[in-house]
Coordinates of C-alpha atoms in Angstrom, one line a residue:
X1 CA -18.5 -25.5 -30.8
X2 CA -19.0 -24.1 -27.0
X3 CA -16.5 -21.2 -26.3
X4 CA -14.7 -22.1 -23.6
X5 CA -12.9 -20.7 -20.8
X6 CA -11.9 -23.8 -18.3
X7 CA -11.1 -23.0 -14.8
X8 CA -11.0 -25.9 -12.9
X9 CA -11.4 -24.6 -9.4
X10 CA -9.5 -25.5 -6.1
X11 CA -10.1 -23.4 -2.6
X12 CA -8.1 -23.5 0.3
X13 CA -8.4 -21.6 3.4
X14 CA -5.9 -19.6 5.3
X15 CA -5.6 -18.9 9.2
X16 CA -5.2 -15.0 9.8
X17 CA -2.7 -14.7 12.7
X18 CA -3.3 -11.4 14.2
X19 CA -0.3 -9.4 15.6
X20 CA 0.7 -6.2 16.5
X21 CA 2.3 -4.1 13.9
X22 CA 3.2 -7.2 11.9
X23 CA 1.8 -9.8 9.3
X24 CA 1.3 -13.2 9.9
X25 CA 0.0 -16.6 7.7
X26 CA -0.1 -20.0 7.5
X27 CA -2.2 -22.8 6.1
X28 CA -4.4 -24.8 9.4
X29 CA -3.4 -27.8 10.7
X30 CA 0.1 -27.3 9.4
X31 CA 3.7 -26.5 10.6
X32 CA 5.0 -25.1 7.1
X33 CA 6.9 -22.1 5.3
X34 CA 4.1 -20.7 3.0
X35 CA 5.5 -18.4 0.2
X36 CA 7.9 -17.2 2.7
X37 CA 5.5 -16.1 5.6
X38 CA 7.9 -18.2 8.2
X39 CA 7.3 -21.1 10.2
X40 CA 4.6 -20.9 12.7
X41 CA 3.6 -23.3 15.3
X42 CA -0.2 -24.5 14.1
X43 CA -1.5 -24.9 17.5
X44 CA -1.1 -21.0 18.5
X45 CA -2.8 -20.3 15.1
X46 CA -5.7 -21.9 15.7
X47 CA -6.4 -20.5 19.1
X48 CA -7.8 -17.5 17.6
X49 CA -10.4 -18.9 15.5
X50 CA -10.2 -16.9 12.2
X51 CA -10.4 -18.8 8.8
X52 CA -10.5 -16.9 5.6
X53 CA -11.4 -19.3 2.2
X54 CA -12.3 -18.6 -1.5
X55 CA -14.4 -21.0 -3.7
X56 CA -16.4 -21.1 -6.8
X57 CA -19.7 -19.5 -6.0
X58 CA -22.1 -21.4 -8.1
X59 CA -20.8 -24.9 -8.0
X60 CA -19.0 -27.5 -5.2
X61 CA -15.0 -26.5 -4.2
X62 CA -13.9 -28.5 -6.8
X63 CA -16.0 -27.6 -9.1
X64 CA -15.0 -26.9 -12.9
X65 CA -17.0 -24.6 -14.7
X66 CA -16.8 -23.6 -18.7
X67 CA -17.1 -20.2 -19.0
X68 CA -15.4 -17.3 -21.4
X69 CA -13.6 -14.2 -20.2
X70 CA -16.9 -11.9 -21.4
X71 CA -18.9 -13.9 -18.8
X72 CA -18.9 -13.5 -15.5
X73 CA -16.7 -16.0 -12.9
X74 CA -17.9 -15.3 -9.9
X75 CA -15.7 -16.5 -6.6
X76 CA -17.2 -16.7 -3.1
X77 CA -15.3 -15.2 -0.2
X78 CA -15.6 -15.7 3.4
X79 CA -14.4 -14.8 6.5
X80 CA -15.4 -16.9 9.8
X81 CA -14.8 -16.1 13.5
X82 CA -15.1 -19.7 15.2
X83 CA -13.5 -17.9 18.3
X84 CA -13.9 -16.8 21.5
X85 CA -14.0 -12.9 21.4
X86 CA -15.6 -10.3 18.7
X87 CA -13.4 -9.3 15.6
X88 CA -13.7 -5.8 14.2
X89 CA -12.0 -5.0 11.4
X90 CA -11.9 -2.1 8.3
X91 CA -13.6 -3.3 5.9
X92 CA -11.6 -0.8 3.7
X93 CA -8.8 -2.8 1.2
X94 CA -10.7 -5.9 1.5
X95 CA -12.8 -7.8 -0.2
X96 CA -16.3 -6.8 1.9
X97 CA -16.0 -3.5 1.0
X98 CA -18.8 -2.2 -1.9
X99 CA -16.2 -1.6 -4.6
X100 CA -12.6 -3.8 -5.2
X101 CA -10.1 -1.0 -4.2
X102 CA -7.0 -2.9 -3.6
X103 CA -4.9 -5.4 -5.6
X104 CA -6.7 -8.4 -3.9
X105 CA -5.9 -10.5 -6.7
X106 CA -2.8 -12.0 -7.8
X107 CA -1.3 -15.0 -9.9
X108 CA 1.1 -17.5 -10.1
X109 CA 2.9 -17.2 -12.8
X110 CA 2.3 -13.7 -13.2
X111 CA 1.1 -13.7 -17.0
X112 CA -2.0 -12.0 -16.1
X113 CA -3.2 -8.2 -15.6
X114 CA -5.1 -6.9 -12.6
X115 CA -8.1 -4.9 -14.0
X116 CA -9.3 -3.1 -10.8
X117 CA -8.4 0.2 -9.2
X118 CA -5.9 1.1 -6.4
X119 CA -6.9 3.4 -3.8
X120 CA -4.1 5.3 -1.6
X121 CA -5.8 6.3 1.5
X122 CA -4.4 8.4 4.9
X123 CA -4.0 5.8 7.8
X124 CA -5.7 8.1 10.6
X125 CA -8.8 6.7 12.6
X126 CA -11.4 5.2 10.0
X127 CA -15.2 6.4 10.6
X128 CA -17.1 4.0 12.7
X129 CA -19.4 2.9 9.3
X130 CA -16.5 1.2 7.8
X131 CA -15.7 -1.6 10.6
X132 CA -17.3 -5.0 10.5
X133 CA -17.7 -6.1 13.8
X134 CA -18.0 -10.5 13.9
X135 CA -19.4 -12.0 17.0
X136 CA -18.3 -15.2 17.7
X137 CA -19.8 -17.8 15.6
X138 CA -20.6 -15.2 13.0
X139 CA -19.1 -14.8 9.4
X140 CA -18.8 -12.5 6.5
X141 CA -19.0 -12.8 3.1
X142 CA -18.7 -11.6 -0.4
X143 CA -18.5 -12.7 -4.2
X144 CA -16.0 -11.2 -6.5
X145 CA -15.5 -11.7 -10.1
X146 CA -12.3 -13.2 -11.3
X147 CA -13.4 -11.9 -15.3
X148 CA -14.1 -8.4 -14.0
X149 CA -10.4 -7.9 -12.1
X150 CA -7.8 -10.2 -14.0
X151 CA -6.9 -11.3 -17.3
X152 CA -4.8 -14.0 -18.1
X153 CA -2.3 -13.4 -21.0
X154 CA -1.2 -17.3 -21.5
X155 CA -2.8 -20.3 -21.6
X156 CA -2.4 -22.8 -18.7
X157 CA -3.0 -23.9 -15.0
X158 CA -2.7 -20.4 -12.3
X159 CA -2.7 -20.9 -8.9
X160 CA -4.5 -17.9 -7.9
X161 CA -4.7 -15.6 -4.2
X162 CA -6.9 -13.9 -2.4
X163 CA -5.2 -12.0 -0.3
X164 CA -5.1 -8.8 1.4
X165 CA -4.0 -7.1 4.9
X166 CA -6.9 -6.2 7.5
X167 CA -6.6 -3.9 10.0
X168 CA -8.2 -5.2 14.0
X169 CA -9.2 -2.8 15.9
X170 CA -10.8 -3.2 19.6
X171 CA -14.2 -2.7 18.8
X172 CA -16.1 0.3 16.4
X173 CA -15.7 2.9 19.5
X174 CA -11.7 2.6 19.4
X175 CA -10.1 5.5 17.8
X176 CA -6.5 4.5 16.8
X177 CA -5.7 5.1 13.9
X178 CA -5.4 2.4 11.1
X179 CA -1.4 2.9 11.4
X180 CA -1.2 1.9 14.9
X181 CA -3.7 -1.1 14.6
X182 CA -3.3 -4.2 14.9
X183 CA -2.3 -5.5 11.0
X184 CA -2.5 -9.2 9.7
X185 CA -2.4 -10.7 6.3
X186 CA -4.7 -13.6 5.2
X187 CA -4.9 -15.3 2.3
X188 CA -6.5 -18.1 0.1
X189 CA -6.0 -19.9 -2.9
X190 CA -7.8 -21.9 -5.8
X191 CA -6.5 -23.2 -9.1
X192 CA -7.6 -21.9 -12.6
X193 CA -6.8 -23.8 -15.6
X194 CA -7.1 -21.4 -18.5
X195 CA -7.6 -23.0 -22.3
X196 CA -8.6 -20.8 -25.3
X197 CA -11.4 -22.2 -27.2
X198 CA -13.7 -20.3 -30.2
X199 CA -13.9 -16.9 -27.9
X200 CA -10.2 -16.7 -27.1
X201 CA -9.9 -17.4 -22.8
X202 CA -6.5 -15.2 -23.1
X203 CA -5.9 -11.4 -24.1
X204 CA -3.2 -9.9 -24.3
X205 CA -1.6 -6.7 -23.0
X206 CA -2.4 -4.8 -26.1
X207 CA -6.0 -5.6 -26.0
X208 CA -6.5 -4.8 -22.3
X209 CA -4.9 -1.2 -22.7
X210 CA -7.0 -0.4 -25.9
X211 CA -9.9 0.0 -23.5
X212 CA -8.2 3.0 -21.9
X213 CA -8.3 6.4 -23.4
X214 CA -4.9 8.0 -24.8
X215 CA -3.4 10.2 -22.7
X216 CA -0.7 12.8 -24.0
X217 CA 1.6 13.9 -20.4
X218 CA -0.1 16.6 -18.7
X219 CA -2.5 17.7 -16.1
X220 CA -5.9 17.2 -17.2
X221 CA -9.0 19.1 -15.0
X222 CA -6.5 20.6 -12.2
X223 CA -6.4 24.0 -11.0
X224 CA -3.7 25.8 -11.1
X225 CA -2.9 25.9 -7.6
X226 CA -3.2 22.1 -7.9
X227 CA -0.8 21.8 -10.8
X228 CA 2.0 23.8 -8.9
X229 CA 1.2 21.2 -5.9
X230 CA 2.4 18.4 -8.3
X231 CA 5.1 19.6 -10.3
X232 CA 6.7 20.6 -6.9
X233 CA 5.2 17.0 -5.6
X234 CA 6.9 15.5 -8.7
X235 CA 10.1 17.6 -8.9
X236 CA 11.3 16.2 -5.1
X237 CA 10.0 12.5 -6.2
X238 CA 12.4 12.4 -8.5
X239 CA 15.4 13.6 -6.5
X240 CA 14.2 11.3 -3.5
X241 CA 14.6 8.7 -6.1
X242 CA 17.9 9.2 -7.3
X243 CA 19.3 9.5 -3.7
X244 CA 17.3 6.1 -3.0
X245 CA 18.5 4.4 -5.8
X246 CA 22.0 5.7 -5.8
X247 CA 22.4 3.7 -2.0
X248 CA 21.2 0.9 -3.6
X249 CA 23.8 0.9 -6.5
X250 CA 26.9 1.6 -4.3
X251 CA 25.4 -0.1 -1.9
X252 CA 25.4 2.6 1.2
X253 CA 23.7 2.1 4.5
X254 CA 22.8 -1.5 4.5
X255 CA 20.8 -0.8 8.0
X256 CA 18.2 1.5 6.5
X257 CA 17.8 -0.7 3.6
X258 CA 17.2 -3.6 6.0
X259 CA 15.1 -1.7 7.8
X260 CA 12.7 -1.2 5.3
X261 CA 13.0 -3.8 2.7
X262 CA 15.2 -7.1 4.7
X263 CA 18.0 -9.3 3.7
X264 CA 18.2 -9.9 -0.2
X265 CA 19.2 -12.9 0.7
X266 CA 16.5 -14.2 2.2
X267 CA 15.0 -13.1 -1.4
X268 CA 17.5 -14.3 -4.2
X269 CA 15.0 -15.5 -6.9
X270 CA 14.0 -11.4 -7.0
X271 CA 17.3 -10.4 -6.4
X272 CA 17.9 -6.6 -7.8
X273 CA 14.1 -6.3 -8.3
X274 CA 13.6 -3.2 -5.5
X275 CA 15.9 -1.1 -7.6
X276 CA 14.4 -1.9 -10.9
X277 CA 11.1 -0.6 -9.9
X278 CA 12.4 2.3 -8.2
X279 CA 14.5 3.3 -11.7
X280 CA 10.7 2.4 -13.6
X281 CA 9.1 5.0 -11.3
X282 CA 12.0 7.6 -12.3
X283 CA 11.5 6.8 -16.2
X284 CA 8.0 7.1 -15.7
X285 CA 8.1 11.0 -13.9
X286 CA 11.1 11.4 -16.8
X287 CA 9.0 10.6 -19.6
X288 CA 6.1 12.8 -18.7
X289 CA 3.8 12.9 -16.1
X290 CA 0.1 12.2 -16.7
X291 CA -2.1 13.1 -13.6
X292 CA -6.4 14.2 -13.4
X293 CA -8.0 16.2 -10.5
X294 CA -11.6 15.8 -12.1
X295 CA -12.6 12.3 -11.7
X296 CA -12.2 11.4 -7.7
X297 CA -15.2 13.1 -6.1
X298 CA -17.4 10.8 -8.5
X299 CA -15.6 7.4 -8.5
X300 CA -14.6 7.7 -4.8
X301 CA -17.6 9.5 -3.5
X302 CA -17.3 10.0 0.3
X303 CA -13.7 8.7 0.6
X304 CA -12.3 11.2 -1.7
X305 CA -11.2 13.3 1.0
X306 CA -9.5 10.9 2.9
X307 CA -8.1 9.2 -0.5
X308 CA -4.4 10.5 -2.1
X309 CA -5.3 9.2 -5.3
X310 CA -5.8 6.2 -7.5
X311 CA -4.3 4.2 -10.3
X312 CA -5.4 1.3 -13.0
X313 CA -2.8 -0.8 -12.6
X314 CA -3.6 -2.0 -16.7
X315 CA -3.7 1.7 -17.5
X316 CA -0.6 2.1 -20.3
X317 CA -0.7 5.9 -19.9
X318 CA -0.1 5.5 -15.9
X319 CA -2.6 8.4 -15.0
X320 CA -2.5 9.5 -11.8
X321 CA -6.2 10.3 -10.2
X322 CA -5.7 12.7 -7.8
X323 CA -8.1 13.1 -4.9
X324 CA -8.5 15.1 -1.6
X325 CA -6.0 14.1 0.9
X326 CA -2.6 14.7 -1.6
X327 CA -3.8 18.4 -2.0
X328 CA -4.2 18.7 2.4
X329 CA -0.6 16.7 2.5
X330 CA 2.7 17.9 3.4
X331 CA 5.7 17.9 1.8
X332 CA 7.5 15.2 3.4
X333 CA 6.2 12.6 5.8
X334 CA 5.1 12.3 9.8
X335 CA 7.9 9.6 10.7
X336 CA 4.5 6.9 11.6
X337 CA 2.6 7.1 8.3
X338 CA -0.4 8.6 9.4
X339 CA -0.1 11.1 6.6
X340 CA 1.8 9.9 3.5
X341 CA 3.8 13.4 2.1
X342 CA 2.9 14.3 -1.6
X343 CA 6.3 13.0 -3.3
X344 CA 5.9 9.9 -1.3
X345 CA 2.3 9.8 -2.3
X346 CA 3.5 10.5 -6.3
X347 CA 6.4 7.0 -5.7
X348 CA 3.6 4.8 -4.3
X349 CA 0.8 5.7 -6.6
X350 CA 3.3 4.8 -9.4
X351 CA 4.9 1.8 -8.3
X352 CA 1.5 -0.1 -8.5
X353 CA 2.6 0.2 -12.4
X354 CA 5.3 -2.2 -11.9
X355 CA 4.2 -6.3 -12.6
X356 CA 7.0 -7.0 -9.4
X357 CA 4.9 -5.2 -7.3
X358 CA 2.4 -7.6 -6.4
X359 CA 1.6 -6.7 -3.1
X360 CA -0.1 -3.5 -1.4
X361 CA 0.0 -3.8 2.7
X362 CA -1.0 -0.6 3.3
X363 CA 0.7 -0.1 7.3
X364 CA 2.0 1.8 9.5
X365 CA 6.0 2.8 10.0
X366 CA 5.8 0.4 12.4
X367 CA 4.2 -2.5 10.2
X368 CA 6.7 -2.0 7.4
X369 CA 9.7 -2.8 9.3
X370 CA 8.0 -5.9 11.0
X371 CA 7.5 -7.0 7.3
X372 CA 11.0 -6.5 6.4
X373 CA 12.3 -8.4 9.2
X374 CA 9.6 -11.5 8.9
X375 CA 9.4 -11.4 5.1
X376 CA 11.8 -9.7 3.0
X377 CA 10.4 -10.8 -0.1
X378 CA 6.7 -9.3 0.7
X379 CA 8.7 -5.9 1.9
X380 CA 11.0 -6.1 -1.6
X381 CA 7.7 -6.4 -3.8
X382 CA 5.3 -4.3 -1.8
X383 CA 4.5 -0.7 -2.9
X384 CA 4.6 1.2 0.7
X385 CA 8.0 -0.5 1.7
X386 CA 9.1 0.3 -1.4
X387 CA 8.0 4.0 -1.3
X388 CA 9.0 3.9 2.2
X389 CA 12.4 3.0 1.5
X390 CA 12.8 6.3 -1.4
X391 CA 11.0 8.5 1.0
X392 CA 13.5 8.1 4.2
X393 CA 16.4 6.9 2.1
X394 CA 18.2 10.4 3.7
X395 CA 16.8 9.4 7.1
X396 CA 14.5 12.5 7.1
X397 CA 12.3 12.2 10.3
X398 CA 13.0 9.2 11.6
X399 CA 15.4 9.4 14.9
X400 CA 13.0 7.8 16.8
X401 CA 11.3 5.4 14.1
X402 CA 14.5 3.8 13.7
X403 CA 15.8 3.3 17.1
X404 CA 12.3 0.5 16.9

């Protein structure tokens, strides 16, 4: 009998809709709500010529392919400027980059793990080598594989997405920094339909976290100048989340929660789920605290100075790897995000822990509250509102952020 995995494979592309400080999709040639982006008028999409698209790499778009979960499923990316002007972009977060550092990949429904890493980086001005410059009539493109960065946990048909933020900047010689660019979300999406055959298709949680090593809590290859740095990094983590989540239980200053997270309302299927994965972020730091300082300089190479830290998302003992830039931060945040503090830095990293947290848009101050007023539900569910939210829950530095 043939071992199967079946993933019967569907593609469809997504228009990026660049704008300032905010994020922005919809499908072409449509005048729809898509997963709660908001209704957009199709014609003013397509001006800008930008179309992002996923498909199986070896076969035709609707292709279906046999294949097990220890063989590789490759899926072909592209990006396409059929506009009028050069698009550059940082390449870092998406899918062009050399190595997955984001959560790229996600599922619907959710019974599946992402395998990858998470990178937090600082948002100040990226070095001219990582943006992609398209000319018009030029296109980018990559192949990821599904195998490598998810597992699927049930049998079944998963609508699958692509998706990511980019960052625009004018061209390689402008020197904003990523914060204050230009920030849109694209996305695309293809249908698997998982079946378990003699090689089981599926594995379960148990299975994926056997793979990691066993950590007991500690600090494991840090100095001791960088252990004080996270116990005291830790220590105020913890008490901005009880003031955070203590608002959210009594229900005190509805503006600043709207400001960074939106209207539950406009989010009722997840109602409740922002305080749930604040409170998991507080058992976690209560329950002991796993973090390494040994590992960046060699997985992140040249970005480790310019990288907080990452995380496995599948990782059950929720290790921390520390890099460069936490050790260089301060102890509370700039007000604009071009310099996440430690503590907020410590909330972020661990909320990528959290299965409700499904998306990471990396932006600026200013970002994050466009994304709470166009789309609650991608503000309630992404880490950096989230962290956001538990950082200036007292209002520290923010006078002028919030009169925006």
């Amino acid at each position: 009998m043939i071992s199967t995995k079946l993933l019967v494979f569907v593609a469809t592309a997504f228009v990026m809709v660049p704008h300032a400080g905010g994020l922005k999709a919809t499908q072409p040639g449509q005048l729809e709500e898509k997963r709660g982006f908001g209704f957009f008028d199709a014609s003013e999409v397509m001006k800008r010529g930008l179309t992002f698209s996923a498909r199986n790499a070896e076969q035709s778009e609707f292709a279906t392919q046999v294949v097990d979960f220890h063989s590789p499923h490759p899926v072909a990316v592209k990006l396409v400027n059929d506009g009028d002007r050069p698009f550059t972009f940082f390449k870092r977060g998406t899918p062009f980059e050399e190595q997955v550092t984001s959560k790229i990949l996600r599922s619907m429904p959710t019974t599946s793990t992402f395998l990858g890493k998470v990178v937090g980086r600082e948002l100040k001005t990226p070095p001219k080598d990582s943006l992609i410059t398209l000319n018009p009539g030029e296109e980018i493109s990559s192949t990821i594989d599904v195998n490598q960065l998810m597992a699927f946990h049930e049998e079944g048909d998963y609508q699958m997405f692509v998706d990511f933020a980019v960052v625009e900047f004018d061209s390689k010689e402008d020197t904003r920094p990523v914060a204050n660019a230009t920030q849109s979300f694209i996305s695309a999406e293809f249908h698997l339909n998982v079946q378990d055959g003699e090689r089981k298709a599926t594995r379960t949680k148990a299975e994926i976290q056997g793979k990691f090593d066993h950590k007991e809590p500690g600090l494991y290859g840090c100095s001791a100048a960088q252990g004080e740095a996270l116990v005291k990094a830790v220590t105020d983590a913890n008490e901005m989340l009880d003031f955070a989540i203590g608002q959210m239980e009594r229900k005190e200053n509805a503006q600043r929660y709207m400001g960074w997270l939106g209207a539950d309302e406009a989010c009722e299927l997840w109602d409740g789920h922002p305080r749930l994965m604040l409170e998991s972020v507080k058992r976690t730091i209560l329950g002991g605290f796993v973090a390494e300082c040994g590992q960046c300089a060699q997985e992140m190479g040249d970005q480790a100075d310019t990288t907080y830290a990452y995380v496995y998302p599948a990782d059950p003992t929720q290790t921390l790897h520390m890099c460069g830039a936490f050790f260089t931060a301060p102890d509370r945040d700039d007000g604009i995000r071009l310099k996440r503090s430690q503590p907020g830095a410590i909330i972020y990293e661990l909320l990528h822990f959290h299965e409700y947290a499904v998306y990471d848009v990396p932006v600026g101050t200013g970002g994050l509250r466009d994304i709470a007023k166009q789309n609650p539900c991608m503000a309630q569910h992404n880490a950096e509102n989230l962290a956001a939210y538990a950082e200036y829950a007292k209002g520290i530095n923010l006078k002028e952020v919030e009169k925006s």
